[in-house]
Amino acid sequence: HYENFPVASRLLPARARPHVAAIYAFARIADDFADEGERSNDARLALLDDWRRRLADAIAGVPAADTSDAAMVFLALGDTMRRFDLEPQLFEDLISAFRQDVLVKRYEDWPDVLDYCRRSANPIGRLVLRIFGHRDERLDRMSDAVCTALQLTNFWQDFERDWRAGRLYVPQAVVRASGADERDLHRRRASPEWRAALASAAATTLAQFAAGRPLANEVRGRLRWELRATWLGGVRILDRLESSGFDVFKSRPVLGWSDALVIGAKTLIWRG
């Protein structure tokens, strides 16, 4: 779920790109361990356990025992962690969320989903803030809201893909309240009940976007423009989903060149 991650963006200063890229590589590869390929759950967990061991070594400054690509990732990550005094717990949280993706397929209510987002998405925003020199509890809370909103948006954008993998991120409480039936999903049928459930989920997501919007006015420099564009892109995905009537089987909502032009213009005329 890292397609909105601002890695190597032209909007980011050159000095920040290798450090953002190191964090991205750590998260992206671990996410792939949990999601990609035809591995068994045991194999996925074993890879994540090795990732956690390598993280512990990087935190402790223990040199890697090999010269693999994984070792190079942690060599770069260790340098970034020391240079910016990054909190190890943020990386531990990410790994715990990836492990959860292997083991947990349903969520009972919003607190359960939001706790997953707290560990799967929110650490990324806080780490980027640290790299850009921001250590402020108030900004962290705003960043958490934006990152949670982006994670939720990705759930609804990839609803069908996640369903095929056996995962359903719409809380069971919302499913029951809407009267939705999973048998419709097996038939690839976006029933009125499922559309209502997704409309409710989108409203919760928009509330998170709204809570985090002021962050793009509080940070400095190029990060301000990156955050504005990212925020606008996430909201536009939700707009696309709504315009399709929340029919997640009709087409996956994506952004194209016309959207980029609109987002660019709105980024320039952004108001506080």
PDB file of C-alpha atoms in Angstrom:
ATOM      1  CA  HIS A   1       0.000   0.000   0.000  1.00  0.00           C
ATOM      2  CA  TYR A   2       2.841   2.388  -0.747  1.00  0.00           C
ATOM      3  CA  GLU A   3       1.977   3.745  -4.191  1.00  0.00           C
ATOM      4  CA  ASN A   4       1.410   7.228  -2.712  1.00  0.00           C
ATOM      5  CA  PHE A   5       4.773   7.212  -0.934  1.00  0.00           C
ATOM      6  CA  PRO A   6       6.789  10.284  -2.029  1.00  0.00           C
ATOM      7  CA  VAL A   7       9.919   8.335  -2.964  1.00  0.00           C
ATOM      8  CA  ALA A   8      12.447  10.170  -5.151  1.00  0.00           C
ATOM      9  CA  SER A   9       9.805  12.736  -6.079  1.00  0.00           C
ATOM     10  CA  ARG A  10      11.025  15.734  -8.020  1.00  0.00           C
ATOM     11  CA  LEU A  11       9.342  17.831  -5.360  1.00  0.00           C
ATOM     12  CA  LEU A  12      11.691  16.465  -2.691  1.00  0.00           C
ATOM     13  CA  PRO A  13      15.151  18.016  -2.270  1.00  0.00           C
ATOM     14  CA  ALA A  14      18.014  15.842  -3.473  1.00  0.00           C
ATOM     15  CA  ARG A  15      19.472  15.534   0.030  1.00  0.00           C
ATOM     16  CA  ALA A  16      16.285  13.870   1.297  1.00  0.00           C
ATOM     17  CA  ARG A  17      15.730  11.397  -1.530  1.00  0.00           C
ATOM     18  CA  PRO A  18      18.210   8.662  -0.517  1.00  0.00           C
ATOM     19  CA  HIS A  19      16.829   8.621   3.028  1.00  0.00           C
ATOM     20  CA  VAL A  20      13.207   8.527   1.914  1.00  0.00           C
ATOM     21  CA  ALA A  21      14.196   5.812  -0.572  1.00  0.00           C
ATOM     22  CA  ALA A  22      15.831   3.744   2.213  1.00  0.00           C
ATOM     23  CA  ILE A  23      12.623   3.827   4.261  1.00  0.00           C
ATOM     24  CA  TYR A  24      10.556   3.052   1.170  1.00  0.00           C
ATOM     25  CA  ALA A  25      12.728   0.025   0.314  1.00  0.00           C
ATOM     26  CA  PHE A  26      12.400  -1.337   3.854  1.00  0.00           C
ATOM     27  CA  ALA A  27       8.607  -0.975   3.828  1.00  0.00           C
ATOM     28  CA  ARG A  28       7.961  -1.954   0.215  1.00  0.00           C
ATOM     29  CA  ILE A  29       9.923  -5.200   0.356  1.00  0.00           C
ATOM     30  CA  ALA A  30       8.375  -6.237   3.666  1.00  0.00           C
ATOM     31  CA  ASP A  31       4.920  -5.420   2.305  1.00  0.00           C
ATOM     32  CA  ASP A  32       5.643  -7.637  -0.692  1.00  0.00           C
ATOM     33  CA  PHE A  33       6.651 -10.467   1.652  1.00  0.00           C
ATOM     34  CA  ALA A  34       3.158 -10.271   3.157  1.00  0.00           C
ATOM     35  CA  ASP A  35       1.231  -9.784  -0.098  1.00  0.00           C
ATOM     36  CA  GLU A  36       2.964 -10.902  -3.266  1.00  0.00           C
ATOM     37  CA  GLY A  37       3.685 -14.271  -4.827  1.00  0.00           C
ATOM     38  CA  GLU A  38       2.394 -17.735  -4.021  1.00  0.00           C
ATOM     39  CA  ARG A  39       4.184 -18.259  -0.716  1.00  0.00           C
ATOM     40  CA  SER A  40       2.608 -20.080   2.205  1.00  0.00           C
ATOM     41  CA  ASN A  41       1.767 -18.109   5.326  1.00  0.00           C
ATOM     42  CA  ASP A  42       4.634 -19.802   7.152  1.00  0.00           C
ATOM     43  CA  ALA A  43       7.059 -18.738   4.421  1.00  0.00           C
ATOM     44  CA  ARG A  44       5.773 -15.154   4.558  1.00  0.00           C
ATOM     45  CA  LEU A  45       6.154 -15.009   8.332  1.00  0.00           C
ATOM     46  CA  ALA A  46       9.665 -16.472   8.119  1.00  0.00           C
ATOM     47  CA  LEU A  47      10.705 -13.728   5.686  1.00  0.00           C
ATOM     48  CA  LEU A  48       9.229 -11.058   7.959  1.00  0.00           C
ATOM     49  CA  ASP A  49      10.984 -12.583  10.972  1.00  0.00           C
ATOM     50  CA  ASP A  50      14.287 -12.334   9.070  1.00  0.00           C
ATOM     51  CA  TRP A  51      13.434  -8.711   8.213  1.00  0.00           C
ATOM     52  CA  ARG A  52      12.858  -8.016  11.904  1.00  0.00           C
ATOM     53  CA  ARG A  53      16.187  -9.661  12.796  1.00  0.00           C
ATOM     54  CA  ARG A  54      17.979  -7.526  10.232  1.00  0.00           C
ATOM     55  CA  LEU A  55      16.237  -4.449  11.634  1.00  0.00           C
ATOM     56  CA  ALA A  56      17.434  -5.281  15.153  1.00  0.00           C
ATOM     57  CA  ASP A  57      20.996  -5.646  13.847  1.00  0.00           C
ATOM     58  CA  ALA A  58      20.756  -2.318  12.015  1.00  0.00           C
ATOM     59  CA  ILE A  59      19.505  -0.612  15.175  1.00  0.00           C
ATOM     60  CA  ALA A  60      22.351  -2.138  17.187  1.00  0.00           C
ATOM     61  CA  GLY A  61      24.920  -1.272  14.518  1.00  0.00           C
ATOM     62  CA  VAL A  62      25.791  -4.923  13.886  1.00  0.00           C
ATOM     63  CA  PRO A  63      27.370  -5.355  10.423  1.00  0.00           C
ATOM     64  CA  ALA A  64      25.481  -7.613   8.033  1.00  0.00           C
ATOM     65  CA  ALA A  65      26.885 -11.119   7.649  1.00  0.00           C
ATOM     66  CA  ASP A  66      26.234 -11.145   3.891  1.00  0.00           C
ATOM     67  CA  THR A  67      26.277  -8.867   0.855  1.00  0.00           C
ATOM     68  CA  SER A  68      22.749  -9.558  -0.341  1.00  0.00           C
ATOM     69  CA  ASP A  69      20.333  -6.909  -1.599  1.00  0.00           C
ATOM     70  CA  ALA A  70      18.608  -7.144   1.783  1.00  0.00           C
ATOM     71  CA  ALA A  71      21.878  -6.334   3.530  1.00  0.00           C
ATOM     72  CA  MET A  72      22.277  -3.255   1.333  1.00  0.00           C
ATOM     73  CA  VAL A  73      18.771  -2.090   2.249  1.00  0.00           C
ATOM     74  CA  PHE A  74      19.603  -2.240   5.937  1.00  0.00           C
ATOM     75  CA  LEU A  75      23.022  -0.664   5.450  1.00  0.00           C
ATOM     76  CA  ALA A  76      21.265   2.375   3.971  1.00  0.00           C
ATOM     77  CA  LEU A  77      18.447   2.234   6.517  1.00  0.00           C
ATOM     78  CA  GLY A  78      20.853   2.060   9.469  1.00  0.00           C
ATOM     79  CA  ASP A  79      22.619   5.180   8.226  1.00  0.00           C
ATOM     80  CA  THR A  80      19.295   6.995   7.847  1.00  0.00           C
ATOM     81  CA  MET A  81      18.124   5.916  11.307  1.00  0.00           C
ATOM     82  CA  ARG A  82      21.292   7.170  12.988  1.00  0.00           C
ATOM     83  CA  ARG A  83      21.506  10.380  10.977  1.00  0.00           C
ATOM     84  CA  PHE A  84      17.950  11.455  11.870  1.00  0.00           C
ATOM     85  CA  ASP A  85      17.600   9.681  15.224  1.00  0.00           C
ATOM     86  CA  LEU A  86      14.555   7.774  13.975  1.00  0.00           C
ATOM     87  CA  GLU A  87      12.455   5.888  16.511  1.00  0.00           C
ATOM     88  CA  PRO A  88      12.943   2.100  16.124  1.00  0.00           C
ATOM     89  CA  GLN A  89       9.357   1.510  17.256  1.00  0.00           C
ATOM     90  CA  LEU A  90       8.049   3.032  14.029  1.00  0.00           C
ATOM     91  CA  PHE A  91       9.827   0.324  12.034  1.00  0.00           C
ATOM     92  CA  GLU A  92       8.709  -2.371  14.478  1.00  0.00           C
ATOM     93  CA  ASP A  93       5.130  -1.172  14.022  1.00  0.00           C
ATOM     94  CA  LEU A  94       5.408  -1.570  10.265  1.00  0.00           C
ATOM     95  CA  ILE A  95       6.616  -5.156  10.551  1.00  0.00           C
ATOM     96  CA  SER A  96       3.862  -5.994  13.031  1.00  0.00           C
ATOM     97  CA  ALA A  97       1.279  -4.692  10.537  1.00  0.00           C
ATOM     98  CA  PHE A  98       2.745  -6.769   7.712  1.00  0.00           C
ATOM     99  CA  ARG A  99       2.580  -9.863   9.909  1.00  0.00           C
ATOM    100  CA  GLN A 100      -1.032  -9.011  10.699  1.00  0.00           C
ATOM    101  CA  ASP A 101      -1.823  -8.874   6.984  1.00  0.00           C
ATOM    102  CA  VAL A 102      -0.730 -12.502   6.749  1.00  0.00           C
ATOM    103  CA  LEU A 103      -2.801 -13.658   9.704  1.00  0.00           C
ATOM    104  CA  VAL A 104      -5.893 -11.415   9.911  1.00  0.00           C
ATOM    105  CA  LYS A 105      -8.526 -11.349   7.156  1.00  0.00           C
ATOM    106  CA  ARG A 106     -11.474  -9.588   8.843  1.00  0.00           C
ATOM    107  CA  TYR A 107     -11.863  -6.607  11.204  1.00  0.00           C
ATOM    108  CA  GLU A 108     -14.748  -6.280  13.605  1.00  0.00           C
ATOM    109  CA  ASP A 109     -15.050  -2.505  13.929  1.00  0.00           C
ATOM    110  CA  TRP A 110     -13.358   0.795  13.117  1.00  0.00           C
ATOM    111  CA  PRO A 111     -10.978   0.809  16.121  1.00  0.00           C
ATOM    112  CA  ASP A 112      -9.532  -2.480  14.834  1.00  0.00           C
ATOM    113  CA  VAL A 113      -9.041  -1.107  11.322  1.00  0.00           C
ATOM    114  CA  LEU A 114      -7.597   2.173  12.604  1.00  0.00           C
ATOM    115  CA  ASP A 115      -5.164   0.321  14.857  1.00  0.00           C
ATOM    116  CA  TYR A 116      -3.921  -1.547  11.796  1.00  0.00           C
ATOM    117  CA  CYS A 117      -3.509   1.786   9.968  1.00  0.00           C
ATOM    118  CA  ARG A 118      -1.669   3.177  12.998  1.00  0.00           C
ATOM    119  CA  ARG A 119       1.019   0.564  12.403  1.00  0.00           C
ATOM    120  CA  SER A 120       0.853   0.035   8.632  1.00  0.00           C
ATOM    121  CA  ALA A 121       0.662   3.639   7.407  1.00  0.00           C
ATOM    122  CA  ASN A 122       1.129   6.232  10.129  1.00  0.00           C
ATOM    123  CA  PRO A 123       4.807   5.407  10.807  1.00  0.00           C
ATOM    124  CA  ILE A 124       5.647   6.390   7.222  1.00  0.00           C
ATOM    125  CA  GLY A 125       4.333   9.915   7.667  1.00  0.00           C
ATOM    126  CA  ARG A 126       6.137  10.382  10.957  1.00  0.00           C
ATOM    127  CA  LEU A 127       9.405   9.135   9.476  1.00  0.00           C
ATOM    128  CA  VAL A 128       9.132  11.547   6.554  1.00  0.00           C
ATOM    129  CA  LEU A 129       8.438  14.395   8.972  1.00  0.00           C
ATOM    130  CA  ARG A 130      11.584  13.487  10.935  1.00  0.00           C
ATOM    131  CA  ILE A 131      13.715  13.547   7.784  1.00  0.00           C
ATOM    132  CA  PHE A 132      12.426  17.049   7.081  1.00  0.00           C
ATOM    133  CA  GLY A 133      13.189  18.232  10.595  1.00  0.00           C
ATOM    134  CA  HIS A 134       9.703  18.144  12.127  1.00  0.00           C
ATOM    135  CA  ARG A 135       9.308  16.713  15.634  1.00  0.00           C
ATOM    136  CA  ASP A 136       6.008  18.032  16.879  1.00  0.00           C
ATOM    137  CA  GLU A 137       3.186  16.057  18.455  1.00  0.00           C
ATOM    138  CA  ARG A 138       0.546  18.213  16.797  1.00  0.00           C
ATOM    139  CA  LEU A 139       2.039  17.656  13.339  1.00  0.00           C
ATOM    140  CA  ASP A 140       2.351  13.941  14.074  1.00  0.00           C
ATOM    141  CA  ARG A 141      -1.395  13.745  14.745  1.00  0.00           C
ATOM    142  CA  MET A 142      -2.194  15.522  11.485  1.00  0.00           C
ATOM    143  CA  SER A 143       0.202  13.254   9.610  1.00  0.00           C
ATOM    144  CA  ASP A 144      -1.423  10.202  11.189  1.00  0.00           C
ATOM    145  CA  ALA A 145      -4.814  11.351   9.895  1.00  0.00           C
ATOM    146  CA  VAL A 146      -3.504  11.835   6.335  1.00  0.00           C
ATOM    147  CA  CYS A 147      -1.667   8.503   6.318  1.00  0.00           C
ATOM    148  CA  THR A 148      -4.682   6.658   7.724  1.00  0.00           C
ATOM    149  CA  ALA A 149      -6.879   8.293   5.073  1.00  0.00           C
ATOM    150  CA  LEU A 150      -4.488   7.243   2.304  1.00  0.00           C
ATOM    151  CA  GLN A 151      -4.366   3.683   3.642  1.00  0.00           C
ATOM    152  CA  LEU A 152      -8.158   3.483   3.810  1.00  0.00           C
ATOM    153  CA  THR A 153      -8.452   4.949   0.309  1.00  0.00           C
ATOM    154  CA  ASN A 154      -6.126   2.250  -0.948  1.00  0.00           C
ATOM    155  CA  PHE A 155      -8.339  -0.391   0.694  1.00  0.00           C
ATOM    156  CA  TRP A 156     -11.412   0.834  -1.176  1.00  0.00           C
ATOM    157  CA  GLN A 157      -9.423   1.342  -4.392  1.00  0.00           C
ATOM    158  CA  ASP A 158      -8.093  -2.240  -4.202  1.00  0.00           C
ATOM    159  CA  PHE A 159     -11.248  -3.738  -2.749  1.00  0.00           C
ATOM    160  CA  GLU A 160     -11.569  -6.448  -5.412  1.00  0.00           C
ATOM    161  CA  ARG A 161      -7.887  -7.386  -5.311  1.00  0.00           C
ATOM    162  CA  ASP A 162      -7.944  -7.700  -1.519  1.00  0.00           C
ATOM    163  CA  TRP A 163     -11.154  -9.721  -1.703  1.00  0.00           C
ATOM    164  CA  ARG A 164      -9.492 -12.176  -4.088  1.00  0.00           C
ATOM    165  CA  ALA A 165      -6.676 -12.508  -1.528  1.00  0.00           C
ATOM    166  CA  GLY A 166      -9.272 -13.312   1.134  1.00  0.00           C
ATOM    167  CA  ARG A 167      -9.108  -9.955   2.908  1.00  0.00           C
ATOM    168  CA  LEU A 168     -11.948  -7.595   3.726  1.00  0.00           C
ATOM    169  CA  TYR A 169     -11.093  -4.275   5.372  1.00  0.00           C
ATOM    170  CA  VAL A 170     -14.623  -2.864   5.637  1.00  0.00           C
ATOM    171  CA  PRO A 171     -15.413  -3.424   9.330  1.00  0.00           C
ATOM    172  CA  GLN A 172     -17.852  -6.242  10.019  1.00  0.00           C
ATOM    173  CA  ALA A 173     -19.971  -3.826  12.061  1.00  0.00           C
ATOM    174  CA  VAL A 174     -20.421  -1.658   8.942  1.00  0.00           C
ATOM    175  CA  VAL A 175     -21.173  -4.733   6.819  1.00  0.00           C
ATOM    176  CA  ARG A 176     -23.902  -5.849   9.232  1.00  0.00           C
ATOM    177  CA  ALA A 177     -25.368  -2.365   9.566  1.00  0.00           C
ATOM    178  CA  SER A 178     -25.648  -2.142   5.768  1.00  0.00           C
ATOM    179  CA  GLY A 179     -27.159  -5.613   5.449  1.00  0.00           C
ATOM    180  CA  ALA A 180     -24.398  -6.623   3.013  1.00  0.00           C
ATOM    181  CA  ASP A 181     -23.760 -10.281   2.189  1.00  0.00           C
ATOM    182  CA  GLU A 182     -20.357 -11.706   1.255  1.00  0.00           C
ATOM    183  CA  ARG A 183     -22.046 -14.090  -1.170  1.00  0.00           C
ATOM    184  CA  ASP A 184     -22.589 -11.094  -3.453  1.00  0.00           C
ATOM    185  CA  LEU A 185     -18.836 -10.495  -3.511  1.00  0.00           C
ATOM    186  CA  HIS A 186     -18.247 -14.070  -4.619  1.00  0.00           C
ATOM    187  CA  ARG A 187     -20.539 -13.286  -7.567  1.00  0.00           C
ATOM    188  CA  ARG A 188     -18.693  -9.993  -8.202  1.00  0.00           C
ATOM    189  CA  ARG A 189     -21.945  -8.179  -7.570  1.00  0.00           C
ATOM    190  CA  ALA A 190     -21.840  -4.683  -6.079  1.00  0.00           C
ATOM    191  CA  SER A 191     -25.211  -4.920  -4.385  1.00  0.00           C
ATOM    192  CA  PRO A 192     -26.971  -1.807  -3.023  1.00  0.00           C
ATOM    193  CA  GLU A 193     -26.004  -3.001   0.457  1.00  0.00           C
ATOM    194  CA  TRP A 194     -22.301  -3.220  -0.416  1.00  0.00           C
ATOM    195  CA  ARG A 195     -22.456   0.167  -2.101  1.00  0.00           C
ATOM    196  CA  ALA A 196     -23.946   1.587   1.088  1.00  0.00           C
ATOM    197  CA  ALA A 197     -21.199  -0.054   3.161  1.00  0.00           C
ATOM    198  CA  LEU A 198     -18.502   1.436   0.940  1.00  0.00           C
ATOM    199  CA  ALA A 199     -20.181   4.842   0.948  1.00  0.00           C
ATOM    200  CA  SER A 200     -20.071   4.753   4.747  1.00  0.00           C
ATOM    201  CA  ALA A 201     -16.412   3.691   4.670  1.00  0.00           C
ATOM    202  CA  ALA A 202     -15.601   6.511   2.235  1.00  0.00           C
ATOM    203  CA  ALA A 203     -17.267   9.052   4.540  1.00  0.00           C
ATOM    204  CA  THR A 204     -15.087   7.879   7.432  1.00  0.00           C
ATOM    205  CA  THR A 205     -12.066   8.180   5.157  1.00  0.00           C
ATOM    206  CA  LEU A 206     -12.955  11.722   4.124  1.00  0.00           C
ATOM    207  CA  ALA A 207     -13.194  12.691   7.787  1.00  0.00           C
ATOM    208  CA  GLN A 208      -9.603  11.512   8.222  1.00  0.00           C
ATOM    209  CA  PHE A 209      -8.512  13.536   5.194  1.00  0.00           C
ATOM    210  CA  ALA A 210     -10.209  16.607   6.657  1.00  0.00           C
ATOM    211  CA  ALA A 211      -8.482  16.144  10.012  1.00  0.00           C
ATOM    212  CA  GLY A 212      -5.081  15.952   8.345  1.00  0.00           C
ATOM    213  CA  ARG A 213      -5.489  18.686   5.741  1.00  0.00           C
ATOM    214  CA  PRO A 214      -3.886  21.489   7.837  1.00  0.00           C
ATOM    215  CA  LEU A 215      -0.583  19.596   7.818  1.00  0.00           C
ATOM    216  CA  ALA A 216       0.119  20.802   4.279  1.00  0.00           C
ATOM    217  CA  ASN A 217       0.037  24.390   5.574  1.00  0.00           C
ATOM    218  CA  GLU A 218       2.263  23.721   8.577  1.00  0.00           C
ATOM    219  CA  VAL A 219       5.331  22.062   7.033  1.00  0.00           C
ATOM    220  CA  ARG A 220       8.048  23.920   5.190  1.00  0.00           C
ATOM    221  CA  GLY A 221       9.621  23.871   1.763  1.00  0.00           C
ATOM    222  CA  ARG A 222       9.014  21.303  -0.937  1.00  0.00           C
ATOM    223  CA  LEU A 223       7.381  18.847   1.447  1.00  0.00           C
ATOM    224  CA  ARG A 224       4.443  21.260   1.651  1.00  0.00           C
ATOM    225  CA  TRP A 225       3.806  20.879  -2.101  1.00  0.00           C
ATOM    226  CA  GLU A 226       4.298  17.114  -2.009  1.00  0.00           C
ATOM    227  CA  LEU A 227       1.744  16.760   0.792  1.00  0.00           C
ATOM    228  CA  ARG A 228      -0.781  18.969  -0.966  1.00  0.00           C
ATOM    229  CA  ALA A 229      -0.540  16.930  -4.159  1.00  0.00           C
ATOM    230  CA  THR A 230      -0.731  13.643  -2.243  1.00  0.00           C
ATOM    231  CA  TRP A 231      -3.770  14.807  -0.251  1.00  0.00           C
ATOM    232  CA  LEU A 232      -5.554  15.986  -3.391  1.00  0.00           C
ATOM    233  CA  GLY A 233      -4.763  12.730  -5.189  1.00  0.00           C
ATOM    234  CA  GLY A 234      -6.205  10.638  -2.377  1.00  0.00           C
ATOM    235  CA  VAL A 235      -9.420  12.659  -2.239  1.00  0.00           C
ATOM    236  CA  ARG A 236      -9.728  12.469  -6.033  1.00  0.00           C
ATOM    237  CA  ILE A 237      -9.578   8.652  -5.874  1.00  0.00           C
ATOM    238  CA  LEU A 238     -12.529   8.748  -3.469  1.00  0.00           C
ATOM    239  CA  ASP A 239     -14.349  11.077  -5.871  1.00  0.00           C
ATOM    240  CA  ARG A 240     -13.811   8.541  -8.649  1.00  0.00           C
ATOM    241  CA  LEU A 241     -15.120   5.762  -6.454  1.00  0.00           C
ATOM    242  CA  GLU A 242     -18.221   7.777  -5.613  1.00  0.00           C
ATOM    243  CA  SER A 243     -18.847   8.665  -9.256  1.00  0.00           C
ATOM    244  CA  SER A 244     -18.864   4.942 -10.081  1.00  0.00           C
ATOM    245  CA  GLY A 245     -21.612   4.438  -7.521  1.00  0.00           C
ATOM    246  CA  PHE A 246     -19.130   2.507  -5.347  1.00  0.00           C
ATOM    247  CA  ASP A 247     -19.193  -0.361  -7.832  1.00  0.00           C
ATOM    248  CA  VAL A 248     -15.778  -1.833  -7.005  1.00  0.00           C
ATOM    249  CA  PHE A 249     -16.172  -4.541  -9.650  1.00  0.00           C
ATOM    250  CA  LYS A 250     -16.891  -2.143 -12.492  1.00  0.00           C
ATOM    251  CA  SER A 251     -13.399  -0.652 -12.624  1.00  0.00           C
ATOM    252  CA  ARG A 252     -10.536   0.167 -10.282  1.00  0.00           C
ATOM    253  CA  PRO A 253     -10.435   3.951  -9.741  1.00  0.00           C
ATOM    254  CA  VAL A 254      -7.101   5.306 -10.973  1.00  0.00           C
ATOM    255  CA  LEU A 255      -5.702   8.726 -11.815  1.00  0.00           C
ATOM    256  CA  GLY A 256      -4.507   9.756 -15.277  1.00  0.00           C
ATOM    257  CA  TRP A 257      -2.921  12.744 -16.970  1.00  0.00           C
ATOM    258  CA  SER A 258      -6.086  14.833 -16.784  1.00  0.00           C
ATOM    259  CA  ASP A 259      -6.184  14.231 -13.036  1.00  0.00           C
ATOM    260  CA  ALA A 260      -2.531  15.243 -12.742  1.00  0.00           C
ATOM    261  CA  LEU A 261      -3.338  18.566 -14.400  1.00  0.00           C
ATOM    262  CA  VAL A 262      -6.255  19.203 -12.046  1.00  0.00           C
ATOM    263  CA  ILE A 263      -4.223  18.189  -8.984  1.00  0.00           C
ATOM    264  CA  GLY A 264      -1.344  20.421 -10.108  1.00  0.00           C
ATOM    265  CA  ALA A 265      -3.649  23.396 -10.498  1.00  0.00           C
ATOM    266  CA  LYS A 266      -5.341  22.798  -7.146  1.00  0.00           C
ATOM    267  CA  THR A 267      -1.944  22.417  -5.491  1.00  0.00           C
ATOM    268  CA  LEU A 268      -0.982  25.870  -6.713  1.00  0.00           C
ATOM    269  CA  ILE A 269      -4.212  27.556  -5.562  1.00  0.00           C
ATOM    270  CA  TRP A 270      -4.406  25.660  -2.243  1.00  0.00           C
ATOM    271  CA  ARG A 271      -5.855  27.691   0.586  1.00  0.00           C
ATOM    272  CA  GLY A 272      -5.416  27.287   4.330  1.00  0.00           C
TER     273      GLY A 272
END
